[in-house]
Each structure stands twice: as structure tokens, then as C-alpha cells.
C-alpha atoms as one frame of an Amber mdcrd trajectory, in Angstrom:
protein
  30.367  -7.942 -72.473  29.516  -6.851 -69.049  29.170  -3.069 -68.697  31.846
  -1.313 -66.633  31.332   1.453 -64.152  32.330   5.193 -64.068  33.717   6.943
 -60.909  33.630  10.732 -60.905  36.492  11.596 -58.447  37.328  14.906 -56.960
  41.091  15.451 -57.136  41.111  18.503 -54.898  42.559  21.811 -55.910  46.368
  21.132 -56.366  48.142  19.883 -53.317  48.254  16.114 -53.981  47.749  15.482
 -50.327  44.272  16.748 -50.492  43.009  13.693 -52.476  40.534  11.537 -50.292
  41.424   7.975 -49.550  38.474   6.789 -51.490  39.482   8.836 -54.493  43.093
   7.563 -54.208  41.799   3.864 -54.230  39.673   4.636 -57.209  42.737   5.919
 -59.204  44.678   2.755 -58.169  42.189   0.430 -59.425  41.214   2.214 -62.673
  41.465   0.734 -66.135  40.930   4.249 -67.863  41.340   7.598 -66.351  40.005
  10.766 -68.074  41.654  13.630 -66.438  41.341  17.479 -66.359  43.938  20.460
 -66.743  43.556  21.830 -63.320  44.465  18.716 -61.156  48.012  17.876 -60.128
  49.533  15.404 -62.569  51.357  13.742 -59.654  48.140  12.024 -58.664  48.169
  10.029 -61.839  51.420   8.195 -60.543  49.081   6.083 -58.428  47.512   4.514
 -61.576  48.338   1.033 -62.675  51.043   0.722 -65.524  48.391  -0.579 -67.802
  45.843   1.934 -67.016  44.970   4.293 -70.026  45.416   7.959 -69.292  43.390
  10.368 -71.652  43.924  14.113 -71.176  40.702  16.169 -71.442  42.059  19.502
 -70.508  40.393  22.788 -71.556  41.401  26.449 -70.723  39.068  29.313 -70.271
  39.861  30.598 -73.875  40.164  27.407 -75.931  37.734  24.536 -76.495  40.185
  21.554 -76.638  38.263  18.245 -76.445  34.655  18.999 -76.429  32.102  18.229
 -73.605  30.385  16.084 -76.094  33.502  14.112 -76.845  34.112  13.602 -73.113
  30.678  12.260 -72.613  31.126   9.776 -75.597  34.417   8.619 -74.137  32.879
   7.929 -70.870  30.098   5.918 -72.437  32.255   3.998 -74.981  34.946   3.042
 -72.406  32.400   1.761 -69.866  30.593  -0.205 -72.573  33.823  -1.939 -73.211
  33.835  -3.281 -69.760  36.323  -0.823 -68.111  36.526   0.489 -64.750  36.601
   4.231 -65.712  37.655   7.255 -63.515  36.660  10.742 -64.460  39.361  12.753
 -62.420  38.295  16.351 -61.941  40.169  19.167 -60.168  38.490  20.204 -56.861
  35.018  18.864 -56.358  33.278  17.409 -59.339  29.936  18.719 -58.228  31.172
  22.305 -57.874  31.246  23.898 -61.431  32.547  20.407 -62.571  29.918  19.416
 -65.029  29.274  16.221 -63.147  25.517  16.350 -63.725  25.874  16.638 -67.630
  28.410  13.641 -67.783  26.374  11.540 -65.354  23.238  12.100 -67.408  24.959
  10.734 -70.567  25.702   7.626 -68.463  22.333   7.274 -67.046  20.794   7.511
 -70.590  22.862   4.325 -71.468  22.275   2.463 -68.154  25.784   2.611 -67.085
  26.388   2.472 -63.275  28.390   5.463 -61.734  29.585   6.622 -58.398  30.563
  10.340 -57.416  33.666  10.586 -54.922  33.622  14.165 -53.558  36.821  16.210
 -53.432  38.052  19.228 -51.573  36.657  22.292 -53.637  39.256  24.914 -54.376
  37.467  28.029 -52.893  37.622  26.489 -49.446  41.084  24.951 -49.685  42.722
  27.762 -51.558  41.234  30.432 -49.099  42.441  28.414 -46.001  45.891  28.039
 -47.646  45.953  31.762 -47.973  44.973  32.164 -44.244  41.329  32.903 -44.684
  38.498  30.606 -43.313  35.415  31.021 -45.423  33.114  31.216 -42.323  33.652
  32.665 -38.758  31.250  33.411 -35.948  32.240  36.907 -35.812  32.998  37.695
 -39.608  31.172  35.322 -41.733  28.109  33.215 -41.101  27.106  32.728 -44.678
  29.102  31.702 -47.792  28.509  31.483 -51.378  30.240  30.090 -54.389  29.677
  31.569 -57.835  31.109  31.022 -61.273  32.913  34.115 -62.243  33.819  32.926
 -65.838  30.625  34.619 -67.413  29.397  37.670 -65.826  27.202  38.620 -68.728
  24.478  36.414 -67.746  21.335  38.136 -66.323  20.303  35.352 -63.693  23.083
  36.236 -61.145  21.435  37.557 -58.124  23.747  40.343 -57.254  21.269  41.831
 -54.717  21.281  38.459 -52.861  25.129  38.206 -53.101  25.934  41.595 -51.443
  23.908  40.335 -48.421  26.105  37.257 -48.103  29.139  37.653 -45.747  31.863
  35.730 -47.912  31.613  35.203 -51.566  34.065  33.114 -53.611  34.093  33.693
 -57.440  35.674  30.759 -59.525  37.864  31.495 -62.437  36.887  35.222 -62.557
  40.111  37.157 -62.898  39.239  38.350 -66.525  35.995  39.412 -65.309  37.069
  40.995 -61.929  36.129  44.634 -63.155  32.727  43.529 -63.868  32.476  41.564
 -60.567  33.577  44.709 -58.660  31.222  46.879 -60.555  28.222  44.713 -59.867
  29.046  44.228 -56.257  29.364  47.931 -55.588  26.527  48.924 -57.694  24.241
  46.526 -55.645  25.414  47.960 -52.381  28.660  46.342 -51.238  30.908  48.931
 -49.710  33.994  49.622 -51.935  36.262  49.227 -48.847  35.090  45.596 -48.544
  38.226  43.270 -48.371  38.859  41.228 -51.439  41.611  38.579 -52.079  42.626
  36.822 -55.497  44.362  33.544 -55.013  46.223  31.987 -58.041  47.236  28.410
 -58.127  45.802  27.855 -54.654  47.453  25.087 -52.487  50.290  24.686 -54.888
  53.762  25.829 -53.825  53.521  28.446 -56.691  50.199  29.907 -54.934  50.228
  33.705 -55.239  47.751  35.978 -53.260  46.935  39.570 -53.977  44.970  41.451
 -51.239  43.019  44.697 -51.488  39.582  46.056 -51.355  36.823  46.276 -53.870
  38.066  49.666 -54.783  41.570  48.770 -55.675  41.690  45.067 -56.225  41.592
  45.189 -59.932  44.614  47.411 -60.288  46.383  45.306 -57.770  45.848  42.125
 -59.709  46.642  43.749 -62.819  49.995  45.019 -61.543  50.930  41.537 -60.612
  49.740  40.026 -63.824  47.685  37.242 -62.119  45.492  35.037 -64.084  43.394
  31.840 -64.072  43.158  29.467 -62.274  42.181  31.789 -59.469  39.675  32.212
 -56.813  38.414  35.826 -55.882  37.225  36.012 -52.341  35.164  39.084 -51.121
  34.266  39.721 -47.553  35.289  41.142 -44.133  36.777  37.732 -43.013  39.752
  38.441 -45.206  40.913  40.640 -42.317  41.807  37.347 -40.451  44.597  36.553
 -42.955  47.280  38.466 -41.056  46.780  36.212 -38.103  46.162  32.948 -39.804
  48.665  32.668 -42.738  50.572  29.369 -42.335  51.185  28.132 -45.698  52.679
  31.191 -47.196  55.050  31.279 -44.174  56.814  27.917 -44.886  60.423  28.418
 -45.480  60.273  27.140 -49.287  56.916  28.792 -50.131  56.974  30.265 -53.688
  59.768  28.094 -54.841  59.500  25.390 -57.546  61.832  22.498 -57.824  62.576
  19.763 -60.322  64.072  16.593 -58.881  65.432  14.091 -61.224  64.400  10.634
 -60.403  66.128   7.349 -60.792  63.834   4.875 -58.961  60.275   3.823 -58.192
  60.531   4.507 -54.500  59.421   7.726 -52.958  61.916  10.427 -53.162  63.110
  11.575 -49.581  64.408  14.726 -51.095  61.031  15.454 -52.940  59.178  14.909
 -49.636  61.360  17.103 -47.605  60.995  19.957 -50.143  57.236  19.418 -50.062
  56.858  19.543 -46.357  58.736  22.889 -46.249  56.278  24.495 -48.806  57.990
  23.943 -52.057  56.249  22.828 -55.196  58.103  19.618 -56.396  58.037  18.138
 -59.995  59.586  14.726 -60.099  60.759  13.167 -63.458  61.043  10.636 -64.963
  58.425   8.335 -63.620  59.622   4.734 -63.188  58.092   1.261 -63.017  59.522
  -2.241 -62.197  58.785  -5.688 -63.335  59.953  -8.935 -61.905  62.953 -10.698
 -63.395  62.722 -14.634 -63.115  65.810 -16.134 -61.133  66.098 -19.954 -60.798
  66.541 -21.553 -57.539  69.905 -22.981 -58.434  71.272 -19.525 -59.462  70.122
 -18.022 -56.269  71.845 -20.572 -54.125  75.055 -20.180 -56.163  74.799 -16.392
 -55.520  75.021 -16.916 -51.669  78.441 -18.201 -51.913  79.993 -14.888 -53.011
  82.210 -13.162 -50.505  80.614  -9.728 -51.408  77.146  -8.698 -52.799  76.760
  -5.055 -54.018  73.340  -3.800 -54.626  73.019  -0.916 -57.067  69.479   0.309
 -56.019  66.641  -0.253 -53.631  64.708  -1.951 -56.403  67.653  -4.372 -56.928
  67.365  -5.160 -53.168  63.745  -5.964 -53.242  64.021  -7.853 -56.420  66.739
 -10.109 -55.271  65.185 -10.694 -51.826  61.723 -11.359 -53.242  63.339 -14.061
 -55.432  64.714 -15.682 -52.351  61.304 -15.584 -50.765  59.429 -17.010 -53.617
  61.958 -19.882 -53.709  61.391 -20.424 -50.148  65.334 -19.704 -49.343  65.857
 -18.516 -45.912  67.603 -14.978 -45.548  69.840 -16.527 -42.949  71.630 -18.583
 -45.705  73.269 -15.273 -46.901  76.803 -15.407 -45.636  78.088 -12.773 -47.966
  78.999  -9.198 -46.840  76.500  -6.808 -48.164  77.261  -3.572 -49.746  75.133
  -0.652 -51.192  75.621   2.366 -53.310  73.150   4.763 -51.286  71.642   5.026
 -48.042  68.225   4.408 -49.521  69.435   1.017 -50.542  70.828   0.543 -47.056
  67.341   1.230 -45.570  65.728  -1.114 -47.992  67.791  -3.881 -46.603  67.333
  -2.799 -42.966  63.529  -3.039 -43.713  63.984  -6.655 -44.569  66.204  -7.418
 -41.618  69.558  -7.320 -43.193  72.496  -4.907 -42.706  74.918  -3.496 -45.258
  77.712  -1.011 -45.588  78.188   1.806 -48.268  80.484   0.852 -51.196  82.940
   3.314 -50.171  83.931   0.873 -47.306  83.999  -2.230 -49.474  87.433  -4.116
 -49.549  88.909  -5.210 -53.006  89.647  -8.804 -51.807  87.074 -11.502 -52.428
  84.511 -12.651 -54.957  81.997  -9.985 -56.113  78.360 -10.294 -57.147  76.845
  -7.114 -58.457  72.953  -7.140 -58.294  71.328  -4.403 -60.279  68.233  -3.219
 -61.971  69.471  -2.847 -65.645  70.499  -5.122 -68.447  73.941  -6.435 -68.271
  74.998  -4.368 -71.260  74.005  -1.053 -69.309  75.761  -1.895 -66.073  78.047
   0.777 -64.864  81.803  -0.196 -64.807  82.183   1.871 -61.651  80.335  -0.770
 -59.726  83.213  -3.162 -59.873  84.659  -6.103 -61.852  82.385  -8.819 -60.319
  79.769 -11.080 -61.704  76.410  -9.376 -62.485  72.796 -10.346 -62.230  69.825
  -8.169 -62.877  67.201  -8.987 -60.158  64.412  -6.662 -61.360  63.609  -4.707
 -64.523  63.330  -0.898 -64.121  62.027   1.154 -66.747  60.712   4.756 -67.443
  56.909   5.156 -67.762  56.579   6.815 -71.015  52.973   7.746 -70.500  54.412
  10.744 -68.524  56.451  11.974 -71.449  53.365  13.727 -72.626  52.424  14.900
 -69.185  55.700  16.358 -68.214  55.509  19.527 -70.388  52.140  20.358 -68.778
  53.657  19.919 -65.254  56.103  22.668 -66.155  53.401  25.166 -67.196  53.006
  28.303 -65.002  55.971  29.410 -62.751  59.271  28.647 -64.098  61.337  25.916
 -62.317  63.961  27.685 -59.945  65.977  24.861 -58.621  66.879  21.526 -60.327
  68.268  18.749 -58.178  70.259  15.560 -58.883  70.812  12.737 -56.356  73.263
  10.715 -58.493  75.133  10.348 -61.788  72.405   8.394 -63.236  69.777  10.939
 -62.464  71.640  13.384 -64.652  71.738  11.127 -67.694  67.995  10.172 -67.150
  66.777  13.796 -66.950  68.757  14.900 -69.997  67.681  11.750 -72.000  63.882
  11.606 -71.209  63.359  15.344 -70.864  64.467  15.976 -74.335  62.363  12.781
 -75.534  59.400  14.649 -73.850  60.196  17.610 -76.237  61.288  19.809 -73.136
  64.522  21.831 -73.695  66.433  20.652 -70.556  69.541  22.592 -71.488  67.516
  25.825 -71.535  65.857  24.951 -68.299  69.216  24.342 -66.473  70.723  27.537
 -67.651  67.788  29.432 -66.048  67.866  27.556 -62.774  70.064  26.780 -59.740
  71.382  23.295 -59.773  71.968  21.241 -56.677  73.817  17.631 -56.629  74.541
  15.264 -53.846  78.138  14.116 -54.185  81.129  15.080 -56.421  80.500  12.109
 -58.849  77.238  13.591 -59.574  78.677  17.146 -60.056  81.435  15.661 -62.487
  78.642  13.991 -64.544  76.795  17.366 -64.814  79.952  19.012 -66.043  80.229
  16.333 -68.798  76.969  18.191 -70.142  78.498  21.526 -69.790  76.846  22.732
 -66.411  78.284  23.412 -62.991  76.343  22.798 -59.886  75.563  25.803 -57.438
  75.009  23.680 -54.438  76.852  20.521 -53.202  76.802  19.547 -49.479  79.909
  18.660 -47.679  78.475  15.455 -46.675  76.539  13.565 -49.474  73.065  13.470
 -47.767  69.451  14.711 -48.474  69.513  16.373 -45.268  72.613  18.513 -45.760
  71.314  19.509 -49.283  67.934  20.637 -48.000  69.635  22.579 -45.349  71.710
  24.361 -48.036  68.551  25.208 -49.960  66.606  26.633 -47.017  69.654  28.632
 -45.586  70.532  30.040 -49.086  66.862  30.637 -49.893  67.562  29.564 -53.484
  64.848  30.596 -55.946
């Protein structure tokens, strides 16, 4: 069997937008991905459905899977002929053990490639409003592991002469870091900044000086993962903060998903500085529809599409059978604006179901099996144009996505989203009922609110008009946490 290849990919520090284009392509083409704890799990959604996802997470105080086991996995998966991605938080070459892992591959003659990523000290510092270099404040910059300050080979005399120093994962050793810097000549009034979960919406920053930073951090109960920054350049933070001034900074949202398409709601919250978790993750597969069936469907007076996926599945089938869209004489209707947009992108127009007349033959085009169709869609005939299903690989990942800061707001876009979060959240061993009791709840539309009530919960936010834009306005204006 031909040997595979291993790609060491830097995932960046947390914000999923900081992945490089080359890194994203490597994820999309991977057969196997070995991923770490500190990267954003949302990046894994780009992986192919048949890609094997292997969690290699370790914390500073637990061993988890050993480094030796990781090396063995990389070798064995590559020797099986797979295209393997070793996905690491930040940059693989900055305290990422890429040298050790690459050496194990070299010893076996396995080819590899390293795709750099944005390292957390630079990204987290800038997201906190501090550039690590500046002509007037910082012409030199150093990165130091803060995890083990008992080692004797750290050149503290050299470090105190460097303008800006970033310590990785050093919160537990912050007293030792302070003591060593001051004892070797760094003034106690030197600005210091600790940034936890840098570039995530849950980012938290504590600013002080070497004299008082330990006490300030202890008072806020900050822990790892964190970057500790030391240097006069921190004085620029008041002028250059941008991320922490976004309207939804510090807020964490859970958006219940019902489709494979990107969520406009999640995108809007993310752009406003919120941290957004989407669940469950969906995939879709084609459903074979014969040409004779498709031609018969075009004779209906009305066609109702239940989702964007059902739109694309139906129209893709027409294209595969070389049936001209202009042969569609039916009046087209949809359940959502997202489905309406999907039709518009294919050159067709539709109206919302609320404006659909009762008269005339009706074909309902959906993405579920016939026995799971929603009776509220109408009494017409039914065809499944695409098979949409939950990606159960993310059932294991979902609880880890919820680690850290609690979710403050849970959002539902339709009735189906309520059922899916309840069903698959509990299947992922997450207590969804407890989560909802502690969070604010937002819904789009009365029907969704009614479905929520069936589970014993009442929404806190519902826009007058059922739209993403109005729900986001409600969230921003009410400053919901």
C-alpha cells in the first residue's frame, strides 16, 4: 500500500476566521484528523463526512492521550495510506511539539508538510488591543513557555532586556514569573496583561503591573488557557481596543441548527463579537428521483419546499435529468426566507407559505422520510428530494464546546430546531433542560415559542416580525447575557 502523508496544520488561537486558506483546504481533504483541545471545534465542520476525527486533548494537569500514542497514531494512519491532518491550536511550531511528531514520521520515511498558523500570543494580544511591537514602545519581542518555571535554563537576565515578553500557559506560575522578572531587574511598575481564551467571544483580560497582576488575576479567577504579556507597550491598550468593544463581546450563544447551510443568525452574532456554538451539525445526501417522476411533479399547481436543502435537492435532480427549469409551471412556496433565497439563487421566485392559497394540487418537497413529514405542511403529495441527517461525530464534541463560560442565550429559529436540540443534546449527554433554565431564550415566531412551551419553557425574546435581523436587534438592545 502507498504511504499516506501527514499535514501539521496550525488552527489559530480560537477565532475560526483565523485559520489560513491552506489550512482550511487541508482539513477539507483529510481522511483522518487528530485534533487538540485548544482549537475551535467549529473548524472540524469543514471535514468530509467520512473523515475520522480523533481527539488528542490534554490539559496542563492531566496526561490524557500520551505524546507517544499520538506519534504512533500519526505513523499508523499514514502507513495505511491515509491523508492525515494533525490539527494544532495556534501555530504547530510554537510550543506545539511539531518537531517531536515530525521526527517520528521521518524515522518511518513518511512524507509530511507543515502549514503555519496564527500563534496565540500575537493574536490574543491584538484582540486585547495590544500590538506586540511598536516603534516607540517595543522593538523586541519574545515568546516563553510559562508552564514550567522550575527549569534553570530560562535566561531571565536576557528576558528583562526584551521590550515585550509573552508567557504561554503561565497562570499557575504567575507568582514565579513575577518574582523572577523583578529579581532580575524588571521594574515592578512594568505593565502586565493576562488574556484568557484569547480571540474567543469569551475572551477575558486582566490588566495591571508586575507588582499587582498576581492579585488581580486571582481576584478574577482566571486560569489557562491564557497568555501573560509584560511590557510598556500594554499602555497602548486604552487606545487600540477593538474586539472587546464589540456590542456582543463577552456573550456566549447556542444556536439550535436544523440545516446544512450557514446560519445567518450565527453569522450576525459572530460579527457583533459574540461567541456562537451551533448544534447539531447536519449533513445531506442525494435521493434518486427518476425522470418520469420529476416530469409528473411539474404538473402540480403548487409546490411547497420545506427547507433550503429540499430546494437544492429537487433542482439538482432536474439538472441531472437535463430538465429545463422553465418547464416548472407550478406556483412555488417556501416555509422560510432562507429557502426563498435558495430559489432566488437558482433563478426562481417563491412566496412564503403564509400566502399560499388552499385551492389547487399540492406537492410538498421535503428533506425527511415520508413518515416524518410535518402535517402542518399541508395535505398534498410528498416527495423527499434529499436526505438530511445529523452528523453524530459531533455528539462527542458538543460537550467540549460547552466547556468554560456558561451559555447565556439559547436561540431557536423554528419548531424543528427545538425538537432537534432537545433530542440530540440529550443524546450527547448534555443536560439541555438545565442549560435552558440558566439561559435566556430567544425564538423567531409564535409557532417556535409554542413548541418550546410543549417542553415546559417560555421564551424571553420574540421579535414582532419573524426575522433574524429583528431578533439580533432585540439581543443587542436588551444586552442579554
